[in-house]
XYZ file of C-alpha atoms in Angstrom:
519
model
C 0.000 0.000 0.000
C 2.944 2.136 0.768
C 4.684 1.664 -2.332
C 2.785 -0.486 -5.073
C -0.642 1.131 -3.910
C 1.020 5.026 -3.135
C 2.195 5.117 -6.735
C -0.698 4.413 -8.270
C -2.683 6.799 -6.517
C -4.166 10.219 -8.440
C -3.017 12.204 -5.429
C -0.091 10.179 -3.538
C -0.230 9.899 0.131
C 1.521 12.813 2.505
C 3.983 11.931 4.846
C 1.305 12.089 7.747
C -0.904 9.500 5.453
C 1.378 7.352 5.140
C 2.365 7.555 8.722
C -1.284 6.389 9.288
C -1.084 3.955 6.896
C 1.642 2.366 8.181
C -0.069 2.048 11.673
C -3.063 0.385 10.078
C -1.336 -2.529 8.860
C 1.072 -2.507 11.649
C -2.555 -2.843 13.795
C -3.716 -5.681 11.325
C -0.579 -7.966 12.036
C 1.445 -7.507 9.410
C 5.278 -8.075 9.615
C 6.295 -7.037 6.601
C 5.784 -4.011 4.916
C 6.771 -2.433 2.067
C 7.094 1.055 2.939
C 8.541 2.407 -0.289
C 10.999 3.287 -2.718
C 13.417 5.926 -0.953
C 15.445 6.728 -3.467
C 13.085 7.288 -6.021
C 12.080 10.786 -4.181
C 12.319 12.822 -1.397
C 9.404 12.136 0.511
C 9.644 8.556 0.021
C 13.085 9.052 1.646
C 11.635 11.559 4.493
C 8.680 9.020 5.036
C 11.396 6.536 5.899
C 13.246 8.814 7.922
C 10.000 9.785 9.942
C 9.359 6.134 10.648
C 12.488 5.486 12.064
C 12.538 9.063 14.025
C 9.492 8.393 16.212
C 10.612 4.817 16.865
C 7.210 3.352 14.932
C 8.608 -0.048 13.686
C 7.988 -2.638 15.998
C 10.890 -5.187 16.435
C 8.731 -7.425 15.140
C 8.452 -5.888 12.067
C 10.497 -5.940 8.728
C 10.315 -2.748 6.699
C 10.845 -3.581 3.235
C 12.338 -0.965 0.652
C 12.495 -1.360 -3.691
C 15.443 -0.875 -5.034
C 16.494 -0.987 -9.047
C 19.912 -2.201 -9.063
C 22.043 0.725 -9.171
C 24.172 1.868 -7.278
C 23.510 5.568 -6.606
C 20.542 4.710 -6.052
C 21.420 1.485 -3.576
C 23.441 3.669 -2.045
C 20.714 6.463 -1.163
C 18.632 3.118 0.118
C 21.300 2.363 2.795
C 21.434 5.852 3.617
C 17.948 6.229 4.441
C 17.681 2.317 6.358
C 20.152 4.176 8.807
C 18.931 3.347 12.837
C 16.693 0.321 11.864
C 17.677 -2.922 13.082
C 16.393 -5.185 10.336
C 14.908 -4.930 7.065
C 14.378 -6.625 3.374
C 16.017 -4.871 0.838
C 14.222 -5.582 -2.520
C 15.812 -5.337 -6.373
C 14.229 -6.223 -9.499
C 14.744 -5.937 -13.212
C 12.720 -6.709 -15.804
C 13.143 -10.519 -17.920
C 10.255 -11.380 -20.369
C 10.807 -11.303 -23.894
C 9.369 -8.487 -24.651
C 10.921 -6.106 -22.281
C 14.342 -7.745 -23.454
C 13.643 -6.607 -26.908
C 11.734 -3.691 -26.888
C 12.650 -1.660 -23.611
C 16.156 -2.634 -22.826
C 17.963 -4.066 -26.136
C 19.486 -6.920 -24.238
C 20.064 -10.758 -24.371
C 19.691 -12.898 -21.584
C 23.452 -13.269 -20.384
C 23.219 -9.253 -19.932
C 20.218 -9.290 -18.366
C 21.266 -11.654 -15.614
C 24.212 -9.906 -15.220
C 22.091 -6.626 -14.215
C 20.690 -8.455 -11.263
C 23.977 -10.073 -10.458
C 25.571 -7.125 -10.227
C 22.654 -5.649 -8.409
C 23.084 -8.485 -5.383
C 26.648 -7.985 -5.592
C 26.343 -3.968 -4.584
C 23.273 -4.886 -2.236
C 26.221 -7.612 -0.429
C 28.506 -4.854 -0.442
C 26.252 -1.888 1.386
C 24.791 -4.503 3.966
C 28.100 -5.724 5.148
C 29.075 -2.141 5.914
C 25.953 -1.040 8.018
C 24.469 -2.103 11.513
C 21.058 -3.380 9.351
C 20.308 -6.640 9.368
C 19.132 -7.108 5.588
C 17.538 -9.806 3.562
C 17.388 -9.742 0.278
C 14.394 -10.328 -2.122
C 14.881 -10.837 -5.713
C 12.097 -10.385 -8.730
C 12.113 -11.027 -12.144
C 9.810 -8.625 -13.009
C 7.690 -9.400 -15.472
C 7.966 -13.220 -14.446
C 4.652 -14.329 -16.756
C 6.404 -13.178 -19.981
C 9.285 -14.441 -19.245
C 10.863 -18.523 -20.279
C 10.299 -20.399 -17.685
C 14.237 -21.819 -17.865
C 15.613 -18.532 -17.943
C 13.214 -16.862 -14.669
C 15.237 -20.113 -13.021
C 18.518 -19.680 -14.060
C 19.039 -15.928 -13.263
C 17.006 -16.524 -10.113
C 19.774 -19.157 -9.560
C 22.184 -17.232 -9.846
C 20.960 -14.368 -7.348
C 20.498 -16.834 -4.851
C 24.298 -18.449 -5.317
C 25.628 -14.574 -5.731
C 24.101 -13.984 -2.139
C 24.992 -17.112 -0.356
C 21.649 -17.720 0.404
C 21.186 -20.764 2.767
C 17.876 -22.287 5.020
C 19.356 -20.318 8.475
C 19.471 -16.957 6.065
C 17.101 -17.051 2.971
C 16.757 -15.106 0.166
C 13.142 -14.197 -1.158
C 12.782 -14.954 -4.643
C 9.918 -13.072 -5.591
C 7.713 -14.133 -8.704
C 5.276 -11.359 -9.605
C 2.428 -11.366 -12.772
C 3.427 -7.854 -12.959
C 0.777 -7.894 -15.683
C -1.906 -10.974 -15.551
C -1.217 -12.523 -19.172
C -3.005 -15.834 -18.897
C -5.467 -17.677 -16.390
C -4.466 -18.640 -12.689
C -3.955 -22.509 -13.155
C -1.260 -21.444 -16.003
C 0.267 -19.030 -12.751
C 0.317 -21.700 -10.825
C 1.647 -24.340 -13.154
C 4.557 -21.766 -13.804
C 4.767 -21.281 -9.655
C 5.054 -24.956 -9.184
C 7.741 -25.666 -11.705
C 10.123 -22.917 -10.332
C 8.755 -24.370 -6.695
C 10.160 -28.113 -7.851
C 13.283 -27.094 -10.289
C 14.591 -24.799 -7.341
C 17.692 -25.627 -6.211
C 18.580 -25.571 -2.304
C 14.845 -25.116 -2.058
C 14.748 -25.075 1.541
C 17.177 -21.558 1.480
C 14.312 -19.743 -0.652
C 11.205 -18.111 0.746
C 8.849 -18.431 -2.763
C 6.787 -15.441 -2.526
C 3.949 -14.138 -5.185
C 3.146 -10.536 -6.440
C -0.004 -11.010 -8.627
C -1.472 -8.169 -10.718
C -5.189 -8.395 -11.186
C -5.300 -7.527 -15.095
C -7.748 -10.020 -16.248
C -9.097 -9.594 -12.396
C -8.657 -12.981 -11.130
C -5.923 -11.875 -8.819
C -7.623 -13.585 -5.807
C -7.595 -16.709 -7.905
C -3.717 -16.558 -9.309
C -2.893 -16.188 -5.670
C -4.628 -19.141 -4.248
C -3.785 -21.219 -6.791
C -0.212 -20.497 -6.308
C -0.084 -20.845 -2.551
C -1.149 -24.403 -3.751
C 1.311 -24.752 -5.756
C 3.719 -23.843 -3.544
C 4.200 -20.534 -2.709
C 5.163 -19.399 1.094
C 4.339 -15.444 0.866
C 2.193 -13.106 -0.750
C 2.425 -9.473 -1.444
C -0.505 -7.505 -1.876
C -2.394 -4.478 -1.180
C -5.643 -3.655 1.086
C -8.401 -3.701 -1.014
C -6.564 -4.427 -4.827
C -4.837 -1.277 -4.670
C -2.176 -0.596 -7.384
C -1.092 0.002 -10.871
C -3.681 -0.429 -13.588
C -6.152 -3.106 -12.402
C -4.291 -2.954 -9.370
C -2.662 -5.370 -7.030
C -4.296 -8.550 -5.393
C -6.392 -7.712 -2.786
C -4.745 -9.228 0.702
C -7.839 -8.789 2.550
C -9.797 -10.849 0.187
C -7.596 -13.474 0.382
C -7.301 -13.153 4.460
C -11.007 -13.695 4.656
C -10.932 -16.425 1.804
C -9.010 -18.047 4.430
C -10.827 -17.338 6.969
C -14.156 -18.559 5.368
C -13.151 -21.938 5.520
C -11.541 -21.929 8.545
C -7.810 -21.141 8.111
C -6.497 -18.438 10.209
C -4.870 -15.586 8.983
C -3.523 -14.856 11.764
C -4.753 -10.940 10.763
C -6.487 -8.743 13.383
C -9.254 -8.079 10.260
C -12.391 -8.435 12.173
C -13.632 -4.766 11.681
C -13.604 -4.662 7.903
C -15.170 -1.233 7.737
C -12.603 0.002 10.127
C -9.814 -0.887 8.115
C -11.854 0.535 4.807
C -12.638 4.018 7.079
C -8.842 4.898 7.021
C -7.778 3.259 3.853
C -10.516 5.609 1.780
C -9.727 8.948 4.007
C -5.836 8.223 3.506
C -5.637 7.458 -0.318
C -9.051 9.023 -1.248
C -9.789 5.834 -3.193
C -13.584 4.828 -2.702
C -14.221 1.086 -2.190
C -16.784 -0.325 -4.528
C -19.908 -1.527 -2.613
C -19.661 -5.079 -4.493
C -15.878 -5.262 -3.363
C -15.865 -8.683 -1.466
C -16.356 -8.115 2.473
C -15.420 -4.462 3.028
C -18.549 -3.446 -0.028
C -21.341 -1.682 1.664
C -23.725 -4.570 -0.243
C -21.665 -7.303 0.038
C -24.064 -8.990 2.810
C -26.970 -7.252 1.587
C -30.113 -9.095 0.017
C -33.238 -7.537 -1.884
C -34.410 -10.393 -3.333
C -37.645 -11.774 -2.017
C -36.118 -15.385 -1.894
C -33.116 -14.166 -0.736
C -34.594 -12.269 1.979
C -37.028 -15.635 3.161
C -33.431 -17.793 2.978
C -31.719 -16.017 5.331
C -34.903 -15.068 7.606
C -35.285 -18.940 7.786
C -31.604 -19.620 8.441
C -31.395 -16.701 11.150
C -34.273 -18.465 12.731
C -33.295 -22.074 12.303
C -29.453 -21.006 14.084
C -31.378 -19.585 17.097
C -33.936 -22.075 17.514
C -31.349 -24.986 16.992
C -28.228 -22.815 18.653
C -25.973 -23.743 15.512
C -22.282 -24.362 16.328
C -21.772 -23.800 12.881
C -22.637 -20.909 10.458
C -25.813 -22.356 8.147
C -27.562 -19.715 6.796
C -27.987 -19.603 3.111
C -26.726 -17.216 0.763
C -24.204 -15.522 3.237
C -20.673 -17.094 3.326
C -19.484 -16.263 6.820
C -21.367 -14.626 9.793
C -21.084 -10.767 8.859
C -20.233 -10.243 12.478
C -17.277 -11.671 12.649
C -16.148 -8.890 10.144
C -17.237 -5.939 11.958
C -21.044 -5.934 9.666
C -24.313 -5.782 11.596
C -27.468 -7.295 10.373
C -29.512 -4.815 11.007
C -28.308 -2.445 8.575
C -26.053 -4.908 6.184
C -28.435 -8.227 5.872
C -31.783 -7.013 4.597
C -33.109 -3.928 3.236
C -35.832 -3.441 1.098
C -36.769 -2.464 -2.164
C -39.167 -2.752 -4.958
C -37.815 -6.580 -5.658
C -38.283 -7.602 -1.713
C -40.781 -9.997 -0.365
C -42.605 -10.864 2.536
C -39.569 -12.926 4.594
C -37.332 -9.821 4.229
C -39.635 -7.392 5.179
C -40.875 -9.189 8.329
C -37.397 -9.554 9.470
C -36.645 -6.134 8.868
C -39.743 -5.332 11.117
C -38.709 -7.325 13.875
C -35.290 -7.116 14.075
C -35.576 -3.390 14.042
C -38.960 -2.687 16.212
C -39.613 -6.214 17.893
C -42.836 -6.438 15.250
C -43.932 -9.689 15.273
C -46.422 -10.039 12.016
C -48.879 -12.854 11.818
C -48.058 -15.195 9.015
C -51.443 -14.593 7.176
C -50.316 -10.822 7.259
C -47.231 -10.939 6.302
C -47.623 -11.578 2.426
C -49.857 -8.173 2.077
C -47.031 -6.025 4.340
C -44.248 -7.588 1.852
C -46.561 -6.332 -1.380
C -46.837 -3.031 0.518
C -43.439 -2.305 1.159
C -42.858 -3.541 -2.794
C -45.416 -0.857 -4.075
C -44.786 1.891 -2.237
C -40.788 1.542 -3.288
C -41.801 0.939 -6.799
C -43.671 4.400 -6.602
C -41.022 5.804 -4.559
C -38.387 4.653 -7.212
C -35.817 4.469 -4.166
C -34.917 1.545 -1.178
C -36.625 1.589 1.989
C -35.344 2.447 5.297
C -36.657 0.580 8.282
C -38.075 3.750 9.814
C -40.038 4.538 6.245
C -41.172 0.794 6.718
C -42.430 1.627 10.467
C -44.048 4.396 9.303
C -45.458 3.092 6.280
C -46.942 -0.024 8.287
C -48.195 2.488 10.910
C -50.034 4.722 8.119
C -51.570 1.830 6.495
C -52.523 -0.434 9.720
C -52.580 2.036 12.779
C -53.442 5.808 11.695
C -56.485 4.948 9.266
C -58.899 6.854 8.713
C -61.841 5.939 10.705
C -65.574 5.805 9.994
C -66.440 4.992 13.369
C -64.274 4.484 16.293
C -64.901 2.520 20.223
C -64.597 5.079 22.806
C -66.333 3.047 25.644
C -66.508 -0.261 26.701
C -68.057 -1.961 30.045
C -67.833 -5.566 30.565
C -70.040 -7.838 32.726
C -68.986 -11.651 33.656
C -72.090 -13.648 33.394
C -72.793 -17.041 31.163
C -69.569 -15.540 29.081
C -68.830 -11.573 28.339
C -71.511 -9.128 28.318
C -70.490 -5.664 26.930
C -72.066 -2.268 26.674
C -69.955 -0.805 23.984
C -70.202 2.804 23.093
C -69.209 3.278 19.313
C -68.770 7.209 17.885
C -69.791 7.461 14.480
C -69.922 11.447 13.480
C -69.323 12.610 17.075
C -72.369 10.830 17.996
C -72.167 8.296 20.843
C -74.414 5.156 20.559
C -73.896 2.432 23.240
C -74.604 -1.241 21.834
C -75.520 -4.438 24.095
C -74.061 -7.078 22.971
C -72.448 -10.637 24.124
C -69.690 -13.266 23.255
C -66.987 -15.799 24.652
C -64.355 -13.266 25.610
C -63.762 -8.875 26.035
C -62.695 -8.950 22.193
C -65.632 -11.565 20.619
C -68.362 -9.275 22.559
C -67.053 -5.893 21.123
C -66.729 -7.205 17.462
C -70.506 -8.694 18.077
C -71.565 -5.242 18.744
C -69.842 -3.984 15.676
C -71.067 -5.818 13.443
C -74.648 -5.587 14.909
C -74.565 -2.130 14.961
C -72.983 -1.901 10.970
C -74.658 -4.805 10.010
C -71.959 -6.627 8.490
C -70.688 -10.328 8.156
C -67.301 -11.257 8.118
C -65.213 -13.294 10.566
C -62.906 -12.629 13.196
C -60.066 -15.011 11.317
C -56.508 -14.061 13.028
C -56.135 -12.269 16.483
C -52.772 -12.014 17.439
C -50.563 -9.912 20.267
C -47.087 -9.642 21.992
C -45.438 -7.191 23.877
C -43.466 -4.465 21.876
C -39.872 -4.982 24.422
C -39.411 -7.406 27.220
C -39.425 -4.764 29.633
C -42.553 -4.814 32.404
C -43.901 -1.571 31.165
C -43.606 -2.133 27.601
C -46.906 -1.744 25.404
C -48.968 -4.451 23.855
C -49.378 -4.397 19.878
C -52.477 -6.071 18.789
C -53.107 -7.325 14.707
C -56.726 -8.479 13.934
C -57.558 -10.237 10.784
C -61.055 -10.129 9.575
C -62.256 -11.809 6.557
C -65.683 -10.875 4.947
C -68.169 -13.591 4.022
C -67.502 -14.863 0.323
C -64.148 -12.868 0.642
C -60.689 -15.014 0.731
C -59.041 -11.460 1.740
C -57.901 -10.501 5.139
C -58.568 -6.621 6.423
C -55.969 -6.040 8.753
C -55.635 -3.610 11.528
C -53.277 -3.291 14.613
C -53.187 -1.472 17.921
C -50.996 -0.568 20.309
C -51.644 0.498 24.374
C -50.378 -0.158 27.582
C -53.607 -2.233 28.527
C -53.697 -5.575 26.003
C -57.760 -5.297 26.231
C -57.249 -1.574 24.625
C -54.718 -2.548 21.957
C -56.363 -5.687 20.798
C -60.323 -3.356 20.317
C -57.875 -0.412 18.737
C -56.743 -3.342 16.110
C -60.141 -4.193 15.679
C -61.684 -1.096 14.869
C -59.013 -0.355 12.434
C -59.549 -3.613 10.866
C -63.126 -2.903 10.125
C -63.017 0.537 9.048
C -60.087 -0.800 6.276
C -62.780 -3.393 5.200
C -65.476 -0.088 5.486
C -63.754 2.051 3.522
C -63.062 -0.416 0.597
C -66.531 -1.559 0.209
C-alpha cells in the first residue's frame, strides 16, 4: 500500500498519510511491509526517515524498501535504512521477452548480469551497516518471461548472495501484468517451486497483478502450488487493475476456517482509514469491506436467510448455516440490522418481516405478512428508491394504525355472566351510541356489537398480540384479521396500548373501518 498502492494513486499519500497507513497494517498484524521506494524521491526518503525518528517499527516488524539495481541509487537506500535494526532490501529488473527486446535491447546473459551485479552492490552496502538485511529478488515481469531462464538468473541471485535455510533469500515471482489464467500461474509457480535448487534456502513469494481480475484466484492457486508469501495491497490497490487484494484473500481463508492470523475483524474500520488516507472509494460489491456485500433484496433471498437466522437460534448452531451468506457478517465488523436485509421494490414478505422485527420487535402474523411484503414492494416501486426501516415503520403504521376511521370505540363496560356481556359505546360522526351485545371473551363481545350495529358479516379469522420490548412496562401491539363472508381477503388492523384489552379493540376497529372504507 505504501509503495505499489502510493504510486498508483491520483493524489499520492503525505507523509502524515502514510504515517497512518503504516499504523493500520502494523494494527492488522502484518510483519512485513513495504514502505517504499526511498530513493526514487524525497518524501519517500523523508517518510522513511519519519518512521524510524518516532521509533514506529515494531521489532517485530520488517520494513521492506524497492530498489532498481544501481548503485547511486542502492546507495541512497542504505542511507535512508540508517537506525533500523532489520529490514528486506528488494531489487528487481525486468526478464520477459518483450521487455528484453523492446525496452532494454538486451540478451539474456546481460540481463542476468544486471541483477547479479545488483546483489553484488546490495552484499557490499549490507556488510558495511548495523542493518540486518535480507534480500528479495524479482524477475519482473515473471509471466512473460521462459520459464528456464526466470530459473537460471534466479539461480544465480540466490548463489551470488549465499543464500542458505538459516538466512534465505526471497525470490519473488510477480504477474506484474496478468497474461493468462491462474492454473497457467500456478503451473509456472510450481515448476520454479520443484526445479529450485537448495529449495529449503528460498522463501517463494507471489506478487499477482489483477489484469484479467482474477488476482484472488492466481494467488490461491499459487499458494497451492507452492508458494510461502504473498504481497498484496488492502483492497486491490495498485497500478492499472491494481494489485491482489490481501484482505480478500485473508477472509478467503478465513471462510473456511484457516487463520490468517490478521487482526481483520472490523472490515469497515480498516476501509474508514484506507478511503480517508488514499481518497480511493471502495466499490460496494468489493468482497467483504462493499457496503452490499451482505446485503439481500431479493424476495427469496430475503425468506433464505430469515429462515436460516431463525433455524441457528432455535437450533443454537455451532456452525454458520444460513444460506446465501458465506461467513457470519459479524465476525467482520457488519451488523445485520443495517447490512443483511433492506428493502426495495424486488423484496418480499420474509425480508420485510425480518426487517420489522429485528428493528422494532414487530412480530407479524403469518397470514399478514404476504400483504405487508406487497406493501413495502409498491410503495418503493412508486417511490423509485430503497426503503429504510423507519419509512417501513411508518409506512406499516399509516396503512394499519393511523387509518382513517368511519367509526371508532370510545367506551366499553364488561359484565362476567354465562360468558362476556359488553355495553360498547361506538362514535360514528361525534355521535355516541352504546350497543348491548355478548360473546366468549372482552374482544368476541365488542366485534358482536360492531357488526350488529354496521350490520356486516365477516369473521374474526386471526387475532394475534405480543409485547413491543421485554421490559414490564412495555406496550402491547395487537393485529386483527377479519375476513368478509364470500371474501378469501384478510382486512388487517393493529393497535398498540399499555392495557392488552385496549390494543387488541384499537386493532379491531381499524380492521373494520379498512374493510369499510373499501366496500
Amino acid at each position: 500500500d505504501l509503495r505499489d498502492g502510493n504510486q498508483a494513486l491520483v493524489e499520492p499519500m503525505v507523509v502524515e498519510e502514510k504515517v497512518e497507513m503504516f499504523n493500520l497494517l502494523v494494527k492488522l498484524g502484518f510483519k512485513e511491509i513495504e514502505v517504499g521506494f526511498p530513493a526514487a524521491s524525497q518524501i519517500e526518503y523523508d517518510f522513511l526517515r519519519t518512521l524510524v525518528d518516532r521509533k514506529l517499527i515494531p521489532d517485530d516488524v520488517e520494513v521492506q524498501v524497492l530498489v532498481q539495481c544501481r548503485e547511486h541509487l542502492i546507495k541512497r537506500t542504505f542511507e535512508a535504512l540508517k537506525g533500523i535494526k532489520k529490514a528486506i532490501v528488494h531489487i528487481y529488473n525486468s526478464t520477459s521477452t518483450l521487455q528484453r527486446d523492446v525496452v532494454f535491447h538486451k540478451d539474456m546473459d546481460e540481463i542476468k548480469d544486471i541483477a547479479i551485479v545488483g546483489t553484488k552492490m546490495v552484499q557490499r552496502y549490507a556488510a558495511e551497516c548495523d542493518t540486518k538485511i535480507r534480500l528479495e529478488y524479482s524477475p519482473e515481469s515473471f509471466t512473460g518471461t521462459e520459464l528456464d531462464f526466470a530459473l537460471d538468473i534466479c539461480t544465480a541471485v540466490q548463489e551470488t548472495w549465499g543464500a542458505t535455510k538459516e538466512n534465505p533469500i526471497i525470490i519473488n515471482l510477480p504477474s506484474t501484468v496478468e497474461m493468462n489464467t491462474p492454473n497457467v500461474y500456478a503451473d509456472q509457480i510450481e515448476w520454479m517451486n520443484t526445479h529450485f535448487k537448495n529449495r529449503e534456502s528460498i522463501i517463494l513469494s507471489v506478487h499477482p497483478h489483477n489484469d484479467r481480475g482474477e488476482g484472488v484466484a492466481s494467488t490461491e492457486l499459487a499458494l497451492l502450488a507452492g508458494a510461502d508469501r504473498v504481497e498484496g495491497t488492502l483492497f486491490g490497490n495498485g497500478e492499472r487493475t491494481g494489485n491482489v487484494d490481501i484482505l480478500t484473500v485473508a477472509y478467503n481463508m478465513f471462510s473456511q476456517g484457516i487463520n490468517p492470523e490478521l487482526n481483520i475483524e472490523n472490515v469497515r474500520e480498516i476501509a474508514e482509514v484506507y478511503e480517508r488516507c488514499t481518497k480511493m472509494q471502495i466499490p460496494p460489491r468489493h468482497p467483504y469491506a462493499g457496503k452490499l456485500v451482505f446485503t439481500a433484496f431479493s424476495g427469496s433471498h430475503q425468506d433464505a436467510i430469515s429462515k436460516g437466522m431463525a433455524y441457528r437460534e432455535e437450533k443454537n448452531c455451532e456452525y454458520w448455516t444460513v444460506p446465501y451468506l458465506p461467513i457470519d457478517p459479524k465476525d467482520v465488523g457488519r451488523t445485520y440490522d443495517s447490512d443483511v436485509i433492506r428493502i426495495n421494490s424486488q423484496s418480499g414478505r420474509g425480508g420485510v418481516s425480518y426487517v420489522l422485527k429485528n428493528s422494532f420487535g414487530l412480530i407479524l402474523p403469518d397470514k399478514m405478512k404476504e400483504e405487508v411484503g406487497y406493501l413495502m414492494k409498491s410503495v418503493s416501486d412508486h417511490r423509485h428508491a430503497e426503503l429504510s426501516p423507519e419509512d417501513m415503520r411508518d409506512v406499516f403504521k399509516e396503512t394499519y394504525l393511523d387509518v382513517e376511521k368511519k367509526f371508532d370505540v370510545s367506551e366499553c363496560h364488561f359484565k362476567q355472566k354465562d360468558g362476556i356481556g359488553a355495553e360498547v359505546t361506538i362514535v360514528v360522526d361525534g355521535r355516541e351510541n352504546v350497543v348491548d351485545s355478548h360473546g366468549n371473551g372482552r374482544l368476541n363481545a365488542v366485534n358482536h356489537a360492531i357488526k350488529k350495529y354496521f350490520d356486516l358479516d365477516y369473521a374474526l379469522d386471526v387475532y394475534e398480540e405480543h409485547a413491543l420490548s421485554k421490559r414490564s412496562d412495555s406496550q402491547a401491539i395487537s393485529y386483527v384479521g377479519i375476513k368478509p363472508a364470500g371474501q378469501e381477503k384478510l382486512y388487517w388492523g393493529i393497535g398498540t396500548d399499555d392495557d392488552i384489552i385496549k390494543s387488541s379493540i384499537d386493532a379491531l376497529v381499524n380492521a373494520v373501518n379498512r374493510y369499510m372504507e373499501a366496500k
